[in-house]
Coordinates of C-alpha atoms and ligand atoms in Angstrom, one line a residue:
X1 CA -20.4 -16.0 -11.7
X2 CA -19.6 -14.6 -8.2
X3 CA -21.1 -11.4 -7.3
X4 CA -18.4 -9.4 -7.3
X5 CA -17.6 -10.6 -10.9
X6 CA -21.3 -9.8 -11.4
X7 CA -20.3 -5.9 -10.0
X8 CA -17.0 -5.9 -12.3
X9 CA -19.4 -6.7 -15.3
X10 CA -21.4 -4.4 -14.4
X11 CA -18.9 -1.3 -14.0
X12 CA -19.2 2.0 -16.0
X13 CA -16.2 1.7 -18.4
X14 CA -16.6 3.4 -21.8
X15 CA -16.3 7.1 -23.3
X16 CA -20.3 6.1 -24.3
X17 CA -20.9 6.2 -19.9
X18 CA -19.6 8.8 -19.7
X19 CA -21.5 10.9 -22.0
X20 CA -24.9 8.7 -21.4
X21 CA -24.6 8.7 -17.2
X22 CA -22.5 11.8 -16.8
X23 CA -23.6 14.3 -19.3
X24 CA -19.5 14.4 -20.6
X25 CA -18.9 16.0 -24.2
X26 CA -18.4 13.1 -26.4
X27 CA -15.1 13.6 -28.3
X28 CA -13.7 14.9 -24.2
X29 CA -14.9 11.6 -23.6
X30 CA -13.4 9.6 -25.8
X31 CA -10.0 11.3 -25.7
X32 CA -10.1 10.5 -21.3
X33 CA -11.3 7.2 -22.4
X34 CA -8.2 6.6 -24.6
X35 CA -5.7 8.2 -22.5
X36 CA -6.7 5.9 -19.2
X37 CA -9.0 3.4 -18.9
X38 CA -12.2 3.7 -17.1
X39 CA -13.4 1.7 -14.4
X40 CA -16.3 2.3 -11.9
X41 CA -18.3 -0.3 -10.4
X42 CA -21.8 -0.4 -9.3
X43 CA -20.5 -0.4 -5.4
X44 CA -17.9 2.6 -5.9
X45 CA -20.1 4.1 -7.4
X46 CA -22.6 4.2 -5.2
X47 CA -20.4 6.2 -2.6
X48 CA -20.7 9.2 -4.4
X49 CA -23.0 11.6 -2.8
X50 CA -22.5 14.5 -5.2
X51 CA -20.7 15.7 -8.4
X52 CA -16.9 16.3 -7.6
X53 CA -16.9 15.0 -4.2
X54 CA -14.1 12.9 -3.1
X55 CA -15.1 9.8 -4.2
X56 CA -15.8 11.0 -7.5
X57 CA -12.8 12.8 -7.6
X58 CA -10.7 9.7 -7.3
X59 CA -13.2 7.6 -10.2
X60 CA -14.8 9.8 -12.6
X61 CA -12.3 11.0 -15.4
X62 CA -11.3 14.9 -15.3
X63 CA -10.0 17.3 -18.4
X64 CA -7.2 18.4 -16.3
X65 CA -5.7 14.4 -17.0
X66 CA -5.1 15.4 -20.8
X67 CA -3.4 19.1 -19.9
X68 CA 0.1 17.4 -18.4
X69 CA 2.0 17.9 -21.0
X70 CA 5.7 16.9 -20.0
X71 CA 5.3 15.3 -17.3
X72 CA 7.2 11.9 -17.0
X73 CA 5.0 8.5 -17.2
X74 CA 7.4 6.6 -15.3
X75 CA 8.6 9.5 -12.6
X76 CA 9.8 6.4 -10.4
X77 CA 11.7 4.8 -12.9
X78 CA 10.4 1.5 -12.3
X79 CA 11.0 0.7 -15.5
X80 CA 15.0 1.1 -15.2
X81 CA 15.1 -1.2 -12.2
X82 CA 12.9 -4.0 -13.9
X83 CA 14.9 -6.6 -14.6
X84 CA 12.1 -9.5 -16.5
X85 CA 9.0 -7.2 -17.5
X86 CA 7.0 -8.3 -13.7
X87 CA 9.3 -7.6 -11.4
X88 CA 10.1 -3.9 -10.2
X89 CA 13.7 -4.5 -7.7
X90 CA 15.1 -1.7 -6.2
X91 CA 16.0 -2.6 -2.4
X92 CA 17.9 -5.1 -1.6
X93 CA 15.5 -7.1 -0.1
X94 CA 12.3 -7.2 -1.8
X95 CA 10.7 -6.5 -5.0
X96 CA 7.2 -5.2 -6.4
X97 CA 5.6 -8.6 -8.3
X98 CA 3.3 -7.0 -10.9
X99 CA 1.1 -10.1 -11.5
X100 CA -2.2 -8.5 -13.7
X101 CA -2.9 -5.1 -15.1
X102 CA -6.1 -5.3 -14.3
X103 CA -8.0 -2.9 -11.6
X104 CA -11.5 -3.5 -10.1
X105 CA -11.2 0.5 -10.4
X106 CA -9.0 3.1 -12.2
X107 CA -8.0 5.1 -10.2
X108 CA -7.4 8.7 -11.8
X109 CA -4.3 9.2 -9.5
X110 CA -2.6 5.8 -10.5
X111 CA 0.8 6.7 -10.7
X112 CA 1.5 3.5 -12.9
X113 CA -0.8 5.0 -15.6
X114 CA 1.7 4.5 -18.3
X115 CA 1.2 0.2 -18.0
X116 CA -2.4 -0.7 -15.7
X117 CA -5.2 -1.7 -17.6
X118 CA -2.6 -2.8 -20.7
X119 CA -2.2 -6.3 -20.7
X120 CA 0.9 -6.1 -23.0
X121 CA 2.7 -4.7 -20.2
X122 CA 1.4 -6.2 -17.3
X123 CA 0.6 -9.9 -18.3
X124 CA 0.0 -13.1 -16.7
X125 CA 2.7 -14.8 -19.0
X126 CA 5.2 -13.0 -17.6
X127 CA 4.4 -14.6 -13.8
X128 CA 6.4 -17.5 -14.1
X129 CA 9.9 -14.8 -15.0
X130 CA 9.0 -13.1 -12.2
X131 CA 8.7 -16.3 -9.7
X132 CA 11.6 -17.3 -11.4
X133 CA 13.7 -14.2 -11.1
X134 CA 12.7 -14.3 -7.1
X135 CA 13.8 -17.9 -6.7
X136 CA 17.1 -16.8 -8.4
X137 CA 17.5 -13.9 -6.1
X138 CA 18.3 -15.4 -2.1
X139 CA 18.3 -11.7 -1.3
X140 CA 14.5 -11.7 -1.6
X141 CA 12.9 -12.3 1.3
X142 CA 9.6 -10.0 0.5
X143 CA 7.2 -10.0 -2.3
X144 CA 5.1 -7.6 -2.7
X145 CA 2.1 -8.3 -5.2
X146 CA 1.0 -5.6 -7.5
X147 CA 0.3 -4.5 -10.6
X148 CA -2.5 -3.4 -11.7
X149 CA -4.4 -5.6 -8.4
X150 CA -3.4 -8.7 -7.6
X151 CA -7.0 -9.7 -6.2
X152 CA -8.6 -9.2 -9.7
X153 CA -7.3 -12.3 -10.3
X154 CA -9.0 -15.6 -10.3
X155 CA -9.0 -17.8 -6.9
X156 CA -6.7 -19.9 -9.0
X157 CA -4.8 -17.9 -10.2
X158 CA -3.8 -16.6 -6.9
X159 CA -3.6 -19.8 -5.2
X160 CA -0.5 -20.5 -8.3
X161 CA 1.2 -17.6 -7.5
X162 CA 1.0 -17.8 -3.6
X163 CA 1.6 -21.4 -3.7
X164 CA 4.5 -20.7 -6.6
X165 CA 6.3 -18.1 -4.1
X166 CA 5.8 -20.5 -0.7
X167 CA 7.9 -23.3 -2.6
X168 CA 11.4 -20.2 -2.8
X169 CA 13.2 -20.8 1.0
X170 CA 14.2 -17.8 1.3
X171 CA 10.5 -15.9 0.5
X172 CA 10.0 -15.0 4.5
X173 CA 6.8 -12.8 3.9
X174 CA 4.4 -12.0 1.0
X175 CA 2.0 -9.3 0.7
X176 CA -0.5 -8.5 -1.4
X177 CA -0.8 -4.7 -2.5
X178 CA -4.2 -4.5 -3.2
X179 CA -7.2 -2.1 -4.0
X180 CA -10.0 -4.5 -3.6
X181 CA -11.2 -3.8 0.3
X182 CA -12.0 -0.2 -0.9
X183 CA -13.6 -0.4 -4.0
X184 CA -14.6 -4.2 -4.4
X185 CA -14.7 -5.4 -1.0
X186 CA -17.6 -8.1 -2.2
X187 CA -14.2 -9.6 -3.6
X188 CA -12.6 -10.9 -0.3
X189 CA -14.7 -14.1 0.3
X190 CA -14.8 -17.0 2.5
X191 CA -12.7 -19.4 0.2
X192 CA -10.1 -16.2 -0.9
X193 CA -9.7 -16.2 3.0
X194 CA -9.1 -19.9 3.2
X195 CA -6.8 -19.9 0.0
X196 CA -4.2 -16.9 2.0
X197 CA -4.4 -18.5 4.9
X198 CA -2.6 -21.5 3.4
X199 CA 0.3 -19.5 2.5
X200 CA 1.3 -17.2 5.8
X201 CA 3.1 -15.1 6.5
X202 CA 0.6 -13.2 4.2
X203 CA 0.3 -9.1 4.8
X204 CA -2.0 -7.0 3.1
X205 CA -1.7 -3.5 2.0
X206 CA -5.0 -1.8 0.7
X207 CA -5.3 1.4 0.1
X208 CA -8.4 3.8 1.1
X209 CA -8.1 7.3 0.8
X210 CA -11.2 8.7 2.6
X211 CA -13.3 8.1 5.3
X212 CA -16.7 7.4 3.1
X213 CA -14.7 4.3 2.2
X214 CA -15.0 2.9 5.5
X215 CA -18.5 1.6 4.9
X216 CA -19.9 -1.7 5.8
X217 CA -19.2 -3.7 3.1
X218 CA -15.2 -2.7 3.3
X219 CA -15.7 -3.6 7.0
X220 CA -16.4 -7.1 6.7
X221 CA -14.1 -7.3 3.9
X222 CA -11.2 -6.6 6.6
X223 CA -12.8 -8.7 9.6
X224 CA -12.3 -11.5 7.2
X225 CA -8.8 -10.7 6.3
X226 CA -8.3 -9.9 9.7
X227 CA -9.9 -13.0 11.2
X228 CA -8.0 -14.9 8.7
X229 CA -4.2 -13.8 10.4
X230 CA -3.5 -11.3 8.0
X231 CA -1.7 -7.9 9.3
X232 CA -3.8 -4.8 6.8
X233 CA -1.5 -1.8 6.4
X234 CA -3.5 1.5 4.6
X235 CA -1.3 3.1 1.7
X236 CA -3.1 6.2 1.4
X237 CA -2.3 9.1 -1.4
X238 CA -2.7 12.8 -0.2
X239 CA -4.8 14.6 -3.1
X240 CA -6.3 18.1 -3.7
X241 CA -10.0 18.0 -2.9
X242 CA -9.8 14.1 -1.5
X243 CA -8.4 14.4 1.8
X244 CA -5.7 17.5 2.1
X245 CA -7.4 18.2 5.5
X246 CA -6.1 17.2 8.5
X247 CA -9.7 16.6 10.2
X248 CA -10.3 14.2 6.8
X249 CA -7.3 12.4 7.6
X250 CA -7.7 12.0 11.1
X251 CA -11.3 10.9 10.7
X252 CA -10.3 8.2 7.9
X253 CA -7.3 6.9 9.9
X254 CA -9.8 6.1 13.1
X255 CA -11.9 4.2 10.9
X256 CA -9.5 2.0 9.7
X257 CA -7.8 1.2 12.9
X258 CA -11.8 0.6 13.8
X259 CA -11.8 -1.8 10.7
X260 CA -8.7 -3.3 12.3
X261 CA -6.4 -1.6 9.6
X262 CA -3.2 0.5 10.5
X263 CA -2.0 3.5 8.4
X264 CA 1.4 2.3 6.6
X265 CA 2.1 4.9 4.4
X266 CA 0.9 8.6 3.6
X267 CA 2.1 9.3 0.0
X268 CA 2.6 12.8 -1.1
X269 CA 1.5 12.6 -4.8
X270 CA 3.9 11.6 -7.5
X271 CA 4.1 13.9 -10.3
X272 CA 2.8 11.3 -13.5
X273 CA 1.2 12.7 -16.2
X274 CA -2.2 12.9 -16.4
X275 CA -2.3 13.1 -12.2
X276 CA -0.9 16.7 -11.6
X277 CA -4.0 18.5 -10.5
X278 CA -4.2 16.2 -7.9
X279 CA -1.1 17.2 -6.3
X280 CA -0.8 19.5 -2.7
X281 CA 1.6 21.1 -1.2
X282 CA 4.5 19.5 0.6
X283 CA 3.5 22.0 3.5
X284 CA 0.1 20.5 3.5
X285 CA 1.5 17.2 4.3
X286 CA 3.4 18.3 7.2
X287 CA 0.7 20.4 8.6
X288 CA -1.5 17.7 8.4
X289 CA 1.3 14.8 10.2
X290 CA 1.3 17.7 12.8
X291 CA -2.0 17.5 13.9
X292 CA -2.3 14.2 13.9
X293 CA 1.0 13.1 16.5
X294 CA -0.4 13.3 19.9
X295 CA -3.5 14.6 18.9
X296 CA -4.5 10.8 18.1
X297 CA -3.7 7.2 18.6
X298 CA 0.0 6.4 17.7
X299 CA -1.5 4.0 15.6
X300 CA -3.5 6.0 13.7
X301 CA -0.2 7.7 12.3
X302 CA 1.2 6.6 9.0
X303 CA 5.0 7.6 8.0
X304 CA 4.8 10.1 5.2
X305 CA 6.9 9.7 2.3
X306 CA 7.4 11.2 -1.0
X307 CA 8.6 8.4 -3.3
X308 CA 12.1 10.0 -4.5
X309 CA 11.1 11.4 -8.5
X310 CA 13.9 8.8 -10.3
X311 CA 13.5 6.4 -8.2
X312 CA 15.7 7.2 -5.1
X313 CA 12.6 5.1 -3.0
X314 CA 10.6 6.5 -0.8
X315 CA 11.8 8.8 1.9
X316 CA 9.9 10.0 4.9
X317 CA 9.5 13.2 5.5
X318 CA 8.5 14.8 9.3
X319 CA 7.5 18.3 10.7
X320 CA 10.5 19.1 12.8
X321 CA 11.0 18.0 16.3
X322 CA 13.8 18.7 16.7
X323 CA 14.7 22.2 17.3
X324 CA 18.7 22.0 18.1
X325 CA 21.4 21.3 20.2
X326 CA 23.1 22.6 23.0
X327 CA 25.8 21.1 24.2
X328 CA 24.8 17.2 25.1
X329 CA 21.4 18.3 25.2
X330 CA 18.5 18.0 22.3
X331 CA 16.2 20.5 22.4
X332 CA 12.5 19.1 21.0
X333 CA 9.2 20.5 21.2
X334 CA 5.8 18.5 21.3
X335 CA 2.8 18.2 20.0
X336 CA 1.6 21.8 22.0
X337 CA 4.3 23.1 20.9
X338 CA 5.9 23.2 24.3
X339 CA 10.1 22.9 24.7
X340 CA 11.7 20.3 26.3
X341 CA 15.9 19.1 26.8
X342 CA 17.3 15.7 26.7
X343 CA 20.4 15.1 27.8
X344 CA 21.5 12.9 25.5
X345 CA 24.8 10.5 26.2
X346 CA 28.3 9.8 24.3
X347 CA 28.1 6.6 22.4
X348 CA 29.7 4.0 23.6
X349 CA 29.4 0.6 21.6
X350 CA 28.9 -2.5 23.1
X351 CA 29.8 -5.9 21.9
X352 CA 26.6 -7.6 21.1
X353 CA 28.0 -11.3 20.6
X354 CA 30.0 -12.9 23.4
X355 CA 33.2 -13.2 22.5
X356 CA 33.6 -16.8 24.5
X357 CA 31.1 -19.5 24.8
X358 CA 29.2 -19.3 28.0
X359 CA 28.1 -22.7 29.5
X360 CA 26.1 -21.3 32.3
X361 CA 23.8 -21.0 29.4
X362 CA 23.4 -23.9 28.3
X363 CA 21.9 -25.0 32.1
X364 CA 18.5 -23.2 31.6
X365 CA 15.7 -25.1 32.1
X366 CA 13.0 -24.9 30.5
X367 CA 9.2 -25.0 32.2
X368 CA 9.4 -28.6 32.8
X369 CA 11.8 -28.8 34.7
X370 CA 14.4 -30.6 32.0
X371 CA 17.1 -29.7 30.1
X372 CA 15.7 -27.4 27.1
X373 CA 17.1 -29.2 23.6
X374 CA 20.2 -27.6 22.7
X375 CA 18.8 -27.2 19.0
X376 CA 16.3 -24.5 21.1
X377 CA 19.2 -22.9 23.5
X378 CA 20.9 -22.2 20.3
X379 CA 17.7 -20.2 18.7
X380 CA 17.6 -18.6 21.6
X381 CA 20.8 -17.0 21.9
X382 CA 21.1 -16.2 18.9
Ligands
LIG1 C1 7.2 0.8 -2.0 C2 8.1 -0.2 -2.6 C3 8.5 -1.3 -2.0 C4 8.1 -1.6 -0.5 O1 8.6 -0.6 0.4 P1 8.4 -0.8 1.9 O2 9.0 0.5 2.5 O3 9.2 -2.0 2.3 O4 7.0 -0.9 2.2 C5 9.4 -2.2 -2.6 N1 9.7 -2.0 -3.9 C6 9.3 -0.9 -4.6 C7 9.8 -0.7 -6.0 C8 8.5 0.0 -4.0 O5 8.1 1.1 -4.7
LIG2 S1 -6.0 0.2 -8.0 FE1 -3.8 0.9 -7.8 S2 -2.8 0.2 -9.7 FE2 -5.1 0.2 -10.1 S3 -5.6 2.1 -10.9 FE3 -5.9 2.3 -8.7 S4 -3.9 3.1 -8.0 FE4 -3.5 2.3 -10.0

């Protein structure tokens, strides 16, 4: 067994932990237990410096989970825009591939409560619908693997699927939405690294929501990703007592950019059942993207969405720049605060493909000195 199989074996994961390392009233225990799955290993675990801090916060169940009563399970409506039980389509272009329900954690935020960690809903025999579906689908050129965590998986298992979505044309990039750098990163080995590297363009999105993640271990996890060609985008969720402080957030997205990782998305929290108490304010959110443009690195700055209750996708939301208009001119403000005009111009459209062949281009040269192929000229121009 590898060792992080040996950590997953070894993860707090019962009503009976709870009570036994946590001092939880048994029946409490045993209703949280039943309602979402517990999940905690060793190495998590071990990041938790004291009772209700913000790691714990994010893995140890909570009485406020059972108190949401009607709240929706599905508030994205995945489920409406799921056409064969794996795949969740609602671009145009790309769909969510949910490939395992399994989690190396459960998280108490997870917004898909309602299926992760239940294999009748998320199961590996629905994988070769969903690869079928894509390759059915020219429209698809991004797959995004979810679930539950794709990484959970066996080396195999995600050599089939990788290797099973290479073999569609029109499958440009995959990306693998994934958990494991955070809370498993003992998962990302040497031959998981050689296995993705077969199958680029291969992007990874993980998902750390606080700077005590950015230990070591998840370190090396992303120098191996990274070293390996992958581009690692952060999804991070804004929760109550986690990280709703902008000093939190600024700190966490410095370490990842450190750990080679770029902030994708800031999510303001969905409203699932079971996650409410989690949930800030929208103003919160804002007041925290506001001290972080200008304040830091460009590239420490995720976009900040709310992901549109129904399932509308996600939509970003900004502190406002823009103060108004006068005339041709914008009138902005920056980061201090401080007013400034730009005269902005009428538009005025320009053709963007040459109405008549132009053979002046076809003489370019390329670096040797001969006539470029005209295969390349055309790839070129185009
Ligand atoms: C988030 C999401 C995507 C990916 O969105 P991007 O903005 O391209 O990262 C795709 N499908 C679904 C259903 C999603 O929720
Ligand atoms: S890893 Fe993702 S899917 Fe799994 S429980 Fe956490 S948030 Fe939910």
């Amino acid at each position: 067994m590898e060792l992080w199989q040996e950590l997953l074996r070894q993860s707090v994961d019962s009503g009976k932990d709870l009570v036994d390392r946590f001092g939880f009233d048994k029946e409490l225990a045993d209703k949280l237990n039943k309602f979402f799955h517990i999940r905690v290993n060793p190495y998590y675990l071990s990041l938790i410096r004291y009772p209700g801090d913000p790691i714990w916060l994010q893995c140890i169940p909570d009485a406020k989970e059972l108190q949401d009563d009607g709240l929706p399970e599905d508030p994205l409506a995945e489920d409406s825009h799921s056409p064969v039980p794996s795949i969740v389509h609602r671009y145009p272009d790309r769909v969510l591939f949910l490939t395992t329900s399994q989690c190396s954690m459960y998280c108490r935020f997870c917004t898909r409560k309602r299926k992760v960690g239940d294999s009748t809903k998320i199961n590996m025999k629905f994988i070769q619908d969903g690869i079928d579906y894509i390759a059915q689908h020219p429209q698809i050129r991004d797959v995004i693997l979810s679930g539950g965590d794709p990484l959970t998986l066996t080396d195999v298992m995600v050599e089939k699927i990788l290797k099973g979505l290479r073999q569609i044309p029109h499958v440009e990039i995959i990306r693998l939405g994934t958990k494991i750098p955070c809370v498993l990163p003992q998962r990302i080995t040497p031959k998981l690294c050689k296995i993705i590297k077969k199958y680029h363009p291969v992007y990874v999105n993980t998902h750390f929501n606080h700077p005590w993640e950015c230990t070591p271990e998840a370190k090396k996890a992303c120098d191996m990703l990274a070293d390996s060609g992958v581009p690692i985008g952060n999804q991070a969720v804004l929760m109550k007592g986690v990280n709703d402080d902008a000093n939190v957030m600024l700190e966490l997205f410095r370490k990842l950019l450190a750990m080679r990782v770029r902030p994708y998305y800031l999510y303001q929290a969905d409203i699932t059942k079971g996650t409410d108490y989690f949930r800030t304010p929208v103003s919160k959110g804002l007041e925290i993207m506001d001290k972080l443009r200008g304040h830091t690195s460009g590239l420490a700055i995720p976009a900040y969405v709310i992901d549109a209750p129904g399932g509308g996708g996600k939509i970003p939301i900004l502190p406002q720049y823009v103060i108004g208009r006068a005339g041709k001119n914008i009138i902005l403000r920056n980061y201090k605060y401080e007013i400034f005009t730009y005269p902005d111009v009428e538009e005025n459209p320009v053709n963007h493909n040459p109405p008549v062949e132009q053979p002046f281009l076809r003489k370019r040269r390329n670096g040797n000195g001969k006539h470029a192929p005209e295969r390349e000229l055309v790839e070129v121009e185009a």
